C-alpha atoms as a printed R data frame, in Angstrom:
    type eleno elety resid chain resno       x       y       z
1   ATOM     1    CA   MET     A     1  81.288  60.557  78.117
2   ATOM     2    CA   ARG     A     2  81.431  58.516  81.352
3   ATOM     3    CA   ARG     A     3  83.358  61.358  83.054
4   ATOM     4    CA   VAL     A     4  80.739  63.932  82.000
5   ATOM     5    CA   ASN     A     5  77.899  61.727  83.188
6   ATOM     6    CA   GLY     A     6  79.716  61.053  86.448
7   ATOM     7    CA   LEU     A     7  80.304  64.740  87.126
8   ATOM     8    CA   ALA     A     8  76.720  65.487  86.169
9   ATOM     9    CA   THR     A     9  75.530  63.016  88.792
10  ATOM    10    CA   VAL     A    10  77.747  64.590  91.452
11  ATOM    11    CA   GLY     A    11  76.648  68.030  90.308
12  ATOM    12    CA   ARG     A    12  72.977  67.160  90.712
13  ATOM    13    CA   ALA     A    13  73.719  65.799  94.164
14  ATOM    14    CA   LEU     A    14  75.474  69.019  95.097
15  ATOM    15    CA   THR     A    15  72.498  71.042  93.942
16  ATOM    16    CA   CYS     A    16  70.669  69.575  96.902
17  ATOM    17    CA   GLY     A    17  73.774  69.577  99.089
18  ATOM    18    CA   GLY     A    18  74.633  71.488 102.182
19  ATOM    19    CA   ALA     A    19  76.974  74.172 103.447
20  ATOM    20    CA   VAL     A    20  80.205  72.270 102.750
21  ATOM    21    CA   GLU     A    21  79.543  72.042  99.017
22  ATOM    22    CA   LYS     A    22  78.460  75.658  98.836
23  ATOM    23    CA   ARG     A    23  81.637  76.784 100.591
24  ATOM    24    CA   LEU     A    24  83.725  74.800  98.137
25  ATOM    25    CA   ALA     A    25  81.991  76.588  95.301
26  ATOM    26    CA   GLN     A    26  82.500  79.969  96.966
27  ATOM    27    CA   ALA     A    27  86.163  79.249  97.518
28  ATOM    28    CA   ALA     A    28  86.613  78.265  93.897
29  ATOM    29    CA   LEU     A    29  84.931  81.446  92.727
30  ATOM    30    CA   MET     A    30  87.287  83.497  94.891
31  ATOM    31    CA   SER     A    31  89.222  81.374  94.004
32  ATOM    32    CA   THR     A    32 116.019  87.631  77.494
33  ATOM    33    CA   CYS     A    33 118.627  87.125  76.348
34  ATOM    34    CA   SER     A    34 121.025  84.206  76.422
35  ATOM    35    CA   SER     A    35 124.031  83.320  74.287
36  ATOM    36    CA   SER     A    36 125.963  80.105  73.846
37  ATOM    37    CA   SER     A    37 129.671  79.975  73.093
38  ATOM    38    CA   LEU     A    38 128.783  79.244  69.453
39  ATOM    39    CA   ASN     A    39 126.536  82.318  69.220
40  ATOM    40    CA   SER     A    40 129.258  84.418  70.828
41  ATOM    41    CA   HIS     A    41 131.805  83.146  68.305
42  ATOM    42    CA   ILE     A    42 129.497  83.920  65.355
43  ATOM    43    CA   PHE     A    43 128.783  87.381  66.759
44  ATOM    44    CA   SER     A    44 132.515  88.044  67.183
45  ATOM    45    CA   GLN     A    45 133.284  86.938  63.639
46  ATOM    46    CA   LYS     A    46 130.557  89.121  62.132
47  ATOM    47    CA   LEU     A    47 131.753  92.067  64.196
48  ATOM    48    CA   ALA     A    48 135.326  91.498  62.990
49  ATOM    49    CA   ASP     A    49 134.189  91.471  59.372
50  ATOM    50    CA   ARG     A    50 132.196  94.665  59.863
51  ATOM    51    CA   LEU     A    51 135.022  96.537  61.635
52  ATOM    52    CA   GLY     A    52 137.882  95.124  59.608
53  ATOM    53    CA   LEU     A    53 139.563  93.645  62.677
54  ATOM    54    CA   SER     A    54 141.770  90.587  62.459
55  ATOM    55    CA   ARG     A    55 143.036  89.938  66.015
56  ATOM    56    CA   PRO     A    56 140.714  87.382  67.668
57  ATOM    57    CA   SER     A    57 141.399  88.576  71.225
58  ATOM    58    CA   LEU     A    58 140.600  92.180  70.352
59  ATOM    59    CA   VAL     A    59 137.436  91.134  68.550
60  ATOM    60    CA   ARG     A    60 136.265  89.112  71.557
61  ATOM    61    CA   ARG     A    61 136.887  92.045  73.916
62  ATOM    62    CA   VAL     A    62 134.875  94.410  71.701
63  ATOM    63    CA   ALA     A    63 132.081  91.855  71.287
64  ATOM    64    CA   GLY     A    64 132.028  91.171  75.023
65  ATOM    65    CA   THR     A    65 131.728  94.867  75.796
66  ATOM    66    CA   MET     A    66 128.789  95.245  73.417
67  ATOM    67    CA   LEU     A    67 126.971  92.175  74.783
68  ATOM    68    CA   PHE     A    68 127.549  93.380  78.351
69  ATOM    69    CA   SER     A    69 126.084  96.773  77.436
70  ATOM    70    CA   VAL     A    70 122.925  95.148  76.056
71  ATOM    71    CA   ALA     A    71 122.532  93.023  79.202
72  ATOM    72    CA   ALA     A    72 123.171  96.012  81.466
73  ATOM    73    CA   SER     A    73 120.544  98.042  79.620
74  ATOM    74    CA   SER     A    74 117.975  95.272  80.115
75  ATOM    75    CA   LEU     A    75 118.793  95.012  83.830
76  ATOM    76    CA   ALA     A    76 118.516  98.772  84.212
77  ATOM    77    CA   GLN     A    77 114.992  98.733  82.748
78  ATOM    78    CA   ASP     A    78 113.957  95.991  85.199
79  ATOM    79    CA   ALA     A    79 115.448  97.966  88.098
80  ATOM    80    CA   LEU     A    80 113.514 101.066  87.043
81  ATOM    81    CA   ALA     A    81 110.233  99.125  87.024
82  ATOM    82    CA   LYS     A    82 110.817  97.456  90.397
83  ATOM    83    CA   GLU     A    83 109.873  99.564  93.427
84  ATOM    84    CA   LYS     A    84 112.915  98.991  95.649
85  ATOM    85    CA   PRO     A    85 113.795  99.847  98.293
86  ATOM    86    CA   ARG     A    86 110.583 100.128 100.265
87  ATOM    87    CA   SER     A    87 109.300 103.449 101.452
88  ATOM    88    CA   GLU     A    88 110.924 104.382 104.754
89  ATOM    89    CA   LYS     A    89 107.625 105.986 105.736
90  ATOM    90    CA   PHE     A    90 105.877 102.584 105.850
91  ATOM    91    CA   LEU     A    91 107.755  99.919 107.775
92  ATOM    92    CA   PRO     A    92 105.182  97.640 109.466
93  ATOM    93    CA   LYS     A    93 106.423  95.104 111.963
94  ATOM    94    CA   GLU     A    94 104.009  92.366 110.905
95  ATOM    95    CA   VAL     A    95 101.803  91.897 107.834
96  ATOM    96    CA   VAL     A    96  99.603  88.791 107.630
97  ATOM    97    CA   LEU     A    97  97.428  87.880 104.642
98  ATOM    98    CA   TYR     A    98  94.496  85.489 105.164
99  ATOM    99    CA   GLN     A    99  93.759  84.021 101.754
100 ATOM   100    CA   TYR     A   100  92.817  81.240  99.367
101 ATOM   101    CA   GLU     A   101  95.809  80.510  97.143
102 ATOM   102    CA   ALA     A   102  93.799  80.606  93.909
103 ATOM   103    CA   CYS     A   103  91.598  83.598  94.807
104 ATOM   104    CA   PRO     A   104  92.073  86.382  92.211
105 ATOM   105    CA   PHE     A   105  91.371  89.131  94.753
106 ATOM   106    CA   CYS     A   106  93.942  87.693  97.161
107 ATOM   107    CA   ASN     A   107  96.444  87.589  94.332
108 ATOM   108    CA   LYS     A   108  95.792  91.260  93.617
109 ATOM   109    CA   VAL     A   109  96.926  92.080  97.139
110 ATOM   110    CA   LYS     A   110  99.946  89.763  96.871
111 ATOM   111    CA   ALA     A   111 101.026  91.401  93.609
112 ATOM   112    CA   PHE     A   112 101.020  94.779  95.380
113 ATOM   113    CA   LEU     A   113 102.949  93.475  98.396
114 ATOM   114    CA   ASP     A   114 105.491  91.712  96.187
115 ATOM   115    CA   TYR     A   115 106.020  94.730  93.940
116 ATOM   116    CA   TYR     A   116 106.544  97.113  96.848
117 ATOM   117    CA   ASN     A   117 108.681  94.509  98.620
118 ATOM   118    CA   ILE     A   118 106.587  94.461 101.789
119 ATOM   119    CA   PRO     A   119 107.343  91.250 103.722
120 ATOM   120    CA   TYR     A   120 104.201  89.341 104.673
121 ATOM   121    CA   LYS     A   121 103.105  86.056 106.167
122 ATOM   122    CA   ILE     A   122 100.406  83.859 104.668
123 ATOM   123    CA   VAL     A   123  97.599  82.097 106.511
124 ATOM   124    CA   GLU     A   124  95.847  79.729 104.121
125 ATOM   125    CA   VAL     A   125  92.165  79.625 105.041
126 ATOM   126    CA   ASN     A   126  90.294  76.336 104.920
127 ATOM   127    CA   PRO     A   127  87.274  77.170 102.718
128 ATOM   128    CA   ILE     A   128  85.107  74.565 104.437
129 ATOM   129    CA   SER     A   129  85.620  75.342 108.127
130 ATOM   130    CA   LYS     A   130  87.121  78.849 107.809
131 ATOM   131    CA   LYS     A   131  88.508  78.276 111.287
132 ATOM   132    CA   GLU     A   132  91.495  80.516 110.533
133 ATOM   133    CA   ILE     A   133  89.239  83.596 110.392
134 ATOM   134    CA   LYS     A   134  86.844  82.714 113.229
135 ATOM   135    CA   TRP     A   135  88.249  85.744 115.053
136 ATOM   136    CA   SER     A   136  86.914  88.142 112.395
137 ATOM   137    CA   ASP     A   137  83.370  89.336 111.769
138 ATOM   138    CA   TYR     A   138  84.315  89.529 108.079
139 ATOM   139    CA   LYS     A   139  84.032  86.042 106.587
140 ATOM   140    CA   LYS     A   140  85.537  86.573 103.146
141 ATOM   141    CA   VAL     A   141  89.102  86.709 101.892
142 ATOM   142    CA   PRO     A   142  91.384  88.501 101.518
143 ATOM   143    CA   ILE     A   143  91.827  89.842 105.023
144 ATOM   144    CA   LEU     A   144  95.067  91.677 105.721
145 ATOM   145    CA   LYS     A   145  96.336  92.400 109.231
146 ATOM   146    CA   VAL     A   146  98.950  95.148 109.459
147 ATOM   147    CA   ASP     A   147 100.415  95.360 112.951
148 ATOM   148    CA   GLY     A   148  97.115  94.033 114.273
149 ATOM   149    CA   GLU     A   149  94.855  96.320 112.206
150 ATOM   150    CA   GLN     A   150  92.330  94.456 110.056
151 ATOM   151    CA   MET     A   151  91.871  95.507 106.412
152 ATOM   152    CA   VAL     A   152  89.303  93.951 104.070
153 ATOM   153    CA   ASP     A   153  88.303  94.118 100.392
154 ATOM   154    CA   SER     A   154  91.227  93.901  97.967
155 ATOM   155    CA   SER     A   155  90.826  97.344  96.392
156 ATOM   156    CA   ASP     A   156  90.385  99.050  99.767
157 ATOM   157    CA   ILE     A   157  93.407  97.202 101.140
158 ATOM   158    CA   ILE     A   158  95.543  98.383  98.231
159 ATOM   159    CA   ASP     A   159  94.293 101.972  98.547
160 ATOM   160    CA   LYS     A   160  95.199 102.062 102.239
161 ATOM   161    CA   LEU     A   161  98.637 100.573 101.675
162 ATOM   162    CA   PHE     A   162  99.343 102.919  98.779
163 ATOM   163    CA   HIS     A   163  98.447 105.926 100.924
164 ATOM   164    CA   ARG     A   164 100.764 104.745 103.707
165 ATOM   165    CA   ILE     A   165 103.614 104.272 101.257
166 ATOM   166    CA   ASN     A   166 102.839 107.632  99.600
167 ATOM   167    CA   PRO     A   167 101.328 109.755 102.389
168 ATOM   168    CA   ASP     A   168 101.653 112.951 100.375
169 ATOM   169    CA   SER     A   169  99.859 111.536  97.318
170 ATOM   170    CA   SER     A   170  96.168 110.982  96.649
171 ATOM   171    CA   ILE     A   171  94.809 107.696  95.310
172 ATOM   172    CA   PRO     A   172  95.306 107.777  91.515
173 ATOM   173    CA   ASP     A   173  92.181 108.706  89.552
174 ATOM   174    CA   GLY     A   174  91.323 108.933  85.861
175 ATOM   175    CA   GLU     A   175  92.698 106.218  83.575
176 ATOM   176    CA   GLU     A   176  94.235 104.226  86.405
177 ATOM   177    CA   LYS     A   177  91.002 104.150  88.400
178 ATOM   178    CA   LYS     A   178  88.988 103.225  85.291
179 ATOM   179    CA   TRP     A   179  91.058 100.122  84.609
180 ATOM   180    CA   ARG     A   180  91.187  99.044  88.237
181 ATOM   181    CA   GLU     A   181  87.379  99.081  88.214
182 ATOM   182    CA   TRP     A   182  87.416  97.167  84.928
183 ATOM   183    CA   VAL     A   183  89.389  94.418  86.642
184 ATOM   184    CA   ASP     A   184  86.868  94.103  89.486
185 ATOM   185    CA   ASN     A   185  83.724  94.540  87.388
186 ATOM   186    CA   HIS     A   186  84.639  92.656  84.226
187 ATOM   187    CA   LEU     A   187  87.920  90.762  84.052
188 ATOM   188    CA   VAL     A   188  87.393  88.621  87.172
189 ATOM   189    CA   HIS     A   189  83.973  87.529  85.887
190 ATOM   190    CA   VAL     A   190  85.536  86.146  82.719
191 ATOM   191    CA   LEU     A   191  87.912  83.869  84.622
192 ATOM   192    CA   SER     A   192  85.602  81.286  86.251
193 ATOM   193    CA   PRO     A   193  83.753  80.353  83.039
194 ATOM   194    CA   ASN     A   194  87.177  79.718  81.488
195 ATOM   195    CA   ILE     A   195  88.969  77.735  84.169
196 ATOM   196    CA   TYR     A   196  85.879  75.530  84.691
197 ATOM   197    CA   ARG     A   197  84.887  75.510  81.003
198 ATOM   198    CA   SER     A   198  85.125  71.739  80.555
199 ATOM   199    CA   THR     A   199  85.271  68.776  82.914
200 ATOM   200    CA   SER     A   200  89.008  68.366  82.298
201 ATOM   201    CA   GLU     A   201  89.705  72.048  82.949
202 ATOM   202    CA   ALA     A   202  87.562  71.998  86.092
203 ATOM   203    CA   LEU     A   203  89.584  69.047  87.418
204 ATOM   204    CA   GLU     A   204  92.840  70.789  86.437
205 ATOM   205    CA   SER     A   205  91.779  73.918  88.322
206 ATOM   206    CA   PHE     A   206  90.750  71.999  91.437
207 ATOM   207    CA   ASP     A   207  93.931  69.992  91.364
208 ATOM   208    CA   TYR     A   208  95.761  73.334  91.643
209 ATOM   209    CA   ILE     A   209  93.359  74.645  94.301
210 ATOM   210    CA   THR     A   210  93.568  71.545  96.499
211 ATOM   211    CA   THR     A   211  97.319  71.173  96.077
212 ATOM   212    CA   HIS     A   212  97.972  74.753  97.206
213 ATOM   213    CA   GLY     A   213  95.037  75.146  99.591
214 ATOM   214    CA   ASN     A   214  94.574  74.293 103.258
215 ATOM   215    CA   PHE     A   215  92.825  70.912 103.134
216 ATOM   216    CA   SER     A   216  93.134  67.679 105.043
217 ATOM   217    CA   PHE     A   217  93.775  64.550 102.956
218 ATOM   218    CA   THR     A   218  90.078  63.619 102.976
219 ATOM   219    CA   GLU     A   219  88.967  67.174 102.264
220 ATOM   220    CA   ARG     A   220  91.426  67.325  99.378
221 ATOM   221    CA   LEU     A   221  89.891  64.299  97.691
222 ATOM   222    CA   VAL     A   222  86.333  65.492  98.246
223 ATOM   223    CA   ALA     A   223  87.127  69.034  97.191
224 ATOM   224    CA   LYS     A   224  88.899  68.038  93.989
225 ATOM   225    CA   TYR     A   225  86.113  65.927  92.530
226 ATOM   226    CA   ALA     A   226  83.016  67.350  94.196
227 ATOM   227    CA   GLY     A   227  84.286  70.907  93.816
228 ATOM   228    CA   ALA     A   228  85.178  70.401  90.162
229 ATOM   229    CA   ALA     A   229  81.720  68.983  89.494
230 ATOM   230    CA   ALA     A   230  80.005  71.834  91.299
231 ATOM   231    CA   MET     A   231  81.996  74.548  89.582
232 ATOM   232    CA   TYR     A   232  81.594  72.990  86.147
233 ATOM   233    CA   PHE     A   233  77.861  73.614  86.461
234 ATOM   234    CA   VAL     A   234  78.147  76.882  88.374
235 ATOM   235    CA   SER     A   235  80.388  78.252  85.607
236 ATOM   236    CA   LYS     A   236  77.593  77.698  83.101
237 ATOM   237    CA   LYS     A   237  75.296  79.851  85.232
238 ATOM   238    CA   LEU     A   238  77.989  82.516  85.526
239 ATOM   239    CA   LYS     A   239  78.468  82.414  81.785
240 ATOM   240    CA   LYS     A   240  74.768  83.175  81.320
241 ATOM   241    CA   LYS     A   241  74.692  85.779  84.101
242 ATOM   242    CA   HIS     A   242  77.504  87.800  82.545
243 ATOM   243    CA   ASN     A   243  76.230  87.389  78.979
244 ATOM   244    CA   ILE     A   244  79.195  85.320  77.835
245 ATOM   245    CA   THR     A   245  78.517  83.219  74.739
246 ATOM   246    CA   ASP     A   246  82.044  81.907  74.135
247 ATOM   247    CA   GLU     A   247  84.322  81.635  77.170
248 ATOM   248    CA   ARG     A   248  87.638  81.731  75.341
249 ATOM   249    CA   ALA     A   249  86.530  84.514  73.025
250 ATOM   250    CA   ALA     A   250  85.581  86.591  76.080
251 ATOM   251    CA   LEU     A   251  88.971  85.925  77.701
252 ATOM   252    CA   TYR     A   252  90.879  86.777  74.526
253 ATOM   253    CA   GLU     A   253  88.809  89.924  74.045
254 ATOM   254    CA   ALA     A   254  89.572  91.029  77.619
255 ATOM   255    CA   ALA     A   255  93.300  90.429  77.084
256 ATOM   256    CA   GLU     A   256  93.290  92.371  73.811
257 ATOM   257    CA   THR     A   257  91.277  95.174  75.404
258 ATOM   258    CA   TRP     A   258  93.973  95.525  78.048
259 ATOM   259    CA   VAL     A   259  96.789  95.535  75.484
260 ATOM   260    CA   ASP     A   260  94.937  98.224  73.507
261 ATOM   261    CA   ALA     A   261  94.700 100.285  76.689
262 ATOM   262    CA   LEU     A   262  98.499 100.171  77.012
263 ATOM   263    CA   ASP     A   263  98.658 102.030  73.686
264 ATOM   264    CA   GLY     A   264 102.245 101.024  73.007
265 ATOM   265    CA   ARG     A   265 103.476 101.706  76.546
266 ATOM   266    CA   HIS     A   266 105.441  99.112  78.507
267 ATOM   267    CA   TYR     A   267 102.913  99.507  81.317
268 ATOM   268    CA   LEU     A   268  99.727 101.482  81.800
269 ATOM   269    CA   GLY     A   269 101.849 103.452  84.254
270 ATOM   270    CA   GLY     A   270 104.417 104.212  81.528
271 ATOM   271    CA   SER     A   271 107.960 103.285  82.514
272 ATOM   272    CA   LYS     A   272 106.796 101.323  85.563
273 ATOM   273    CA   PRO     A   273 103.610  99.537  86.638
274 ATOM   274    CA   ASN     A   274 100.804 101.423  88.316
275 ATOM   275    CA   LEU     A   275  97.965 100.054  90.448
276 ATOM   276    CA   ALA     A   276  95.967  99.007  87.375
277 ATOM   277    CA   ASP     A   277  98.912  97.013  86.008
278 ATOM   278    CA   LEU     A   278  99.278  95.275  89.356
279 ATOM   279    CA   ALA     A   279  95.546  94.506  89.518
280 ATOM   280    CA   VAL     A   280  95.423  92.913  86.053
281 ATOM   281    CA   PHE     A   281  98.614  90.961  86.707
282 ATOM   282    CA   GLY     A   282  97.410  89.836  90.124
283 ATOM   283    CA   VAL     A   283  94.090  88.346  88.981
284 ATOM   284    CA   LEU     A   284  95.686  86.649  85.960
285 ATOM   285    CA   ARG     A   285  98.587  85.140  87.889
286 ATOM   286    CA   PRO     A   286  96.629  82.116  89.288
287 ATOM   287    CA   ILE     A   287  95.485  81.043  85.794
288 ATOM   288    CA   ARG     A   288  98.672  81.811  83.851
289 ATOM   289    CA   TYR     A   289  99.888  78.198  83.746
290 ATOM   290    CA   LEU     A   290  96.481  76.543  83.564
291 ATOM   291    CA   THR     A   291  95.130  75.606  80.130
292 ATOM   292    CA   SER     A   292  93.070  78.799  79.927
293 ATOM   293    CA   GLY     A   293  96.065  80.991  80.757
294 ATOM   294    CA   LYS     A   294  98.320  79.233  78.275
295 ATOM   295    CA   ASP     A   295  95.673  79.658  75.579
296 ATOM   296    CA   MET     A   296  95.325  83.335  76.445
297 ATOM   297    CA   VAL     A   297  99.057  83.990  76.051
298 ATOM   298    CA   GLU     A   298  99.241  81.942  72.860
299 ATOM   299    CA   HIS     A   299  96.284  83.580  71.114
300 ATOM   300    CA   THR     A   300  96.581  87.215  72.227
301 ATOM   301    CA   ARG     A   301  99.233  89.925  72.478
302 ATOM   302    CA   ILE     A   302  99.277  89.991  76.282
303 ATOM   303    CA   GLY     A   303 102.319  87.748  76.688
304 ATOM   304    CA   GLU     A   304 104.987  90.462  76.346
305 ATOM   305    CA   TRP     A   305 103.317  92.704  78.931
306 ATOM   306    CA   TYR     A   306 102.809  89.743  81.283
307 ATOM   307    CA   GLY     A   307 106.484  88.815  80.995
308 ATOM   308    CA   ARG     A   308 107.526  92.388  81.805
309 ATOM   309    CA   MET     A   309 105.225  92.332  84.823
310 ATOM   310    CA   GLU     A   310 106.750  89.092  86.100
311 ATOM   311    CA   ASN     A   311 110.168  90.755  85.976
312 ATOM   312    CA   ALA     A   312 108.933  94.009  87.523
313 ATOM   313    CA   VAL     A   313 107.047  92.365  90.399
314 ATOM   314    CA   GLY     A   314 109.978  90.052  90.988
315 ATOM   315    CA   GLU     A   315 110.261  87.406  93.650
316 ATOM   316    CA   SER     A   316 107.649  86.992  96.329
317 ATOM   317    CA   ALA     A   317 108.081  89.068  99.490
318 ATOM   318    CA   ARG     A   318 106.362  86.316 101.468
319 ATOM   319    CA   ILE     A   319 108.034  85.258 104.718
320 ATOM   320    CA   LYS     A   320 108.082  81.460 104.741
321 ATOM   321    CA   GLU     A   321 107.760  79.939 108.179
């Protein structure tokens, strides 16, 4: 109760606050198979019984061949889903992403870059001063610079990159376009009311934001507690604005809606992810290991698809300096 009252006091103060608090709020909004030796032995023994084999060495060789085949099949499926190597028609010399680490729209762009294995550098923008993007007339993130050319708006950035990778193809329409728009117009609006649903979840979210963001030590302390307080109350307004009565129910419904759209397919794109898959995965990635994301995976069917997407997107293509 003391924590709620304390955050309420800070929240009321922020209501009358200045530009710093507002920027913090804006930033937050943007913001297998394995087998042990015992299992292998049991498998070998069962295989021997089934095939009527008695020589242990022969049984182990047969079992090993079968297990290798299963593993190879799994690896082949991952390789099919992963877009490597990169298109030889698009080989930029320098790609720089100006971002907030927890911003869902920035993570959409990163999911695309990672999947297509396009090396990029990151410039983490300070959400209070925004000094890192003083050079640009556009004051939001993400901003992507490709060999000096500025690109803005996550969906537009992805469209331009897709066209450069596939110059002979048009931007996908129909089902793919529908679900990309669903991400921008619905899914992202469900996230903030969930990650700032309670005082503890708001503090958890801002602990992640300030740990991964570009803050000085003092800014980090102020941002964590003041930002959490601000967003706790802002999330209630967003909940009302988007007609959300139960935050978790809305998140679970969105996850189930997406799984229904897959209609039994591994990805919306079929055998490999398309731009809609990458968009959904990108905006969910920042919350996956927060309380809201864990709840979503536990209480819906989205976990299997999300796991496949983690494998398909693979390791980050980020160039660490």
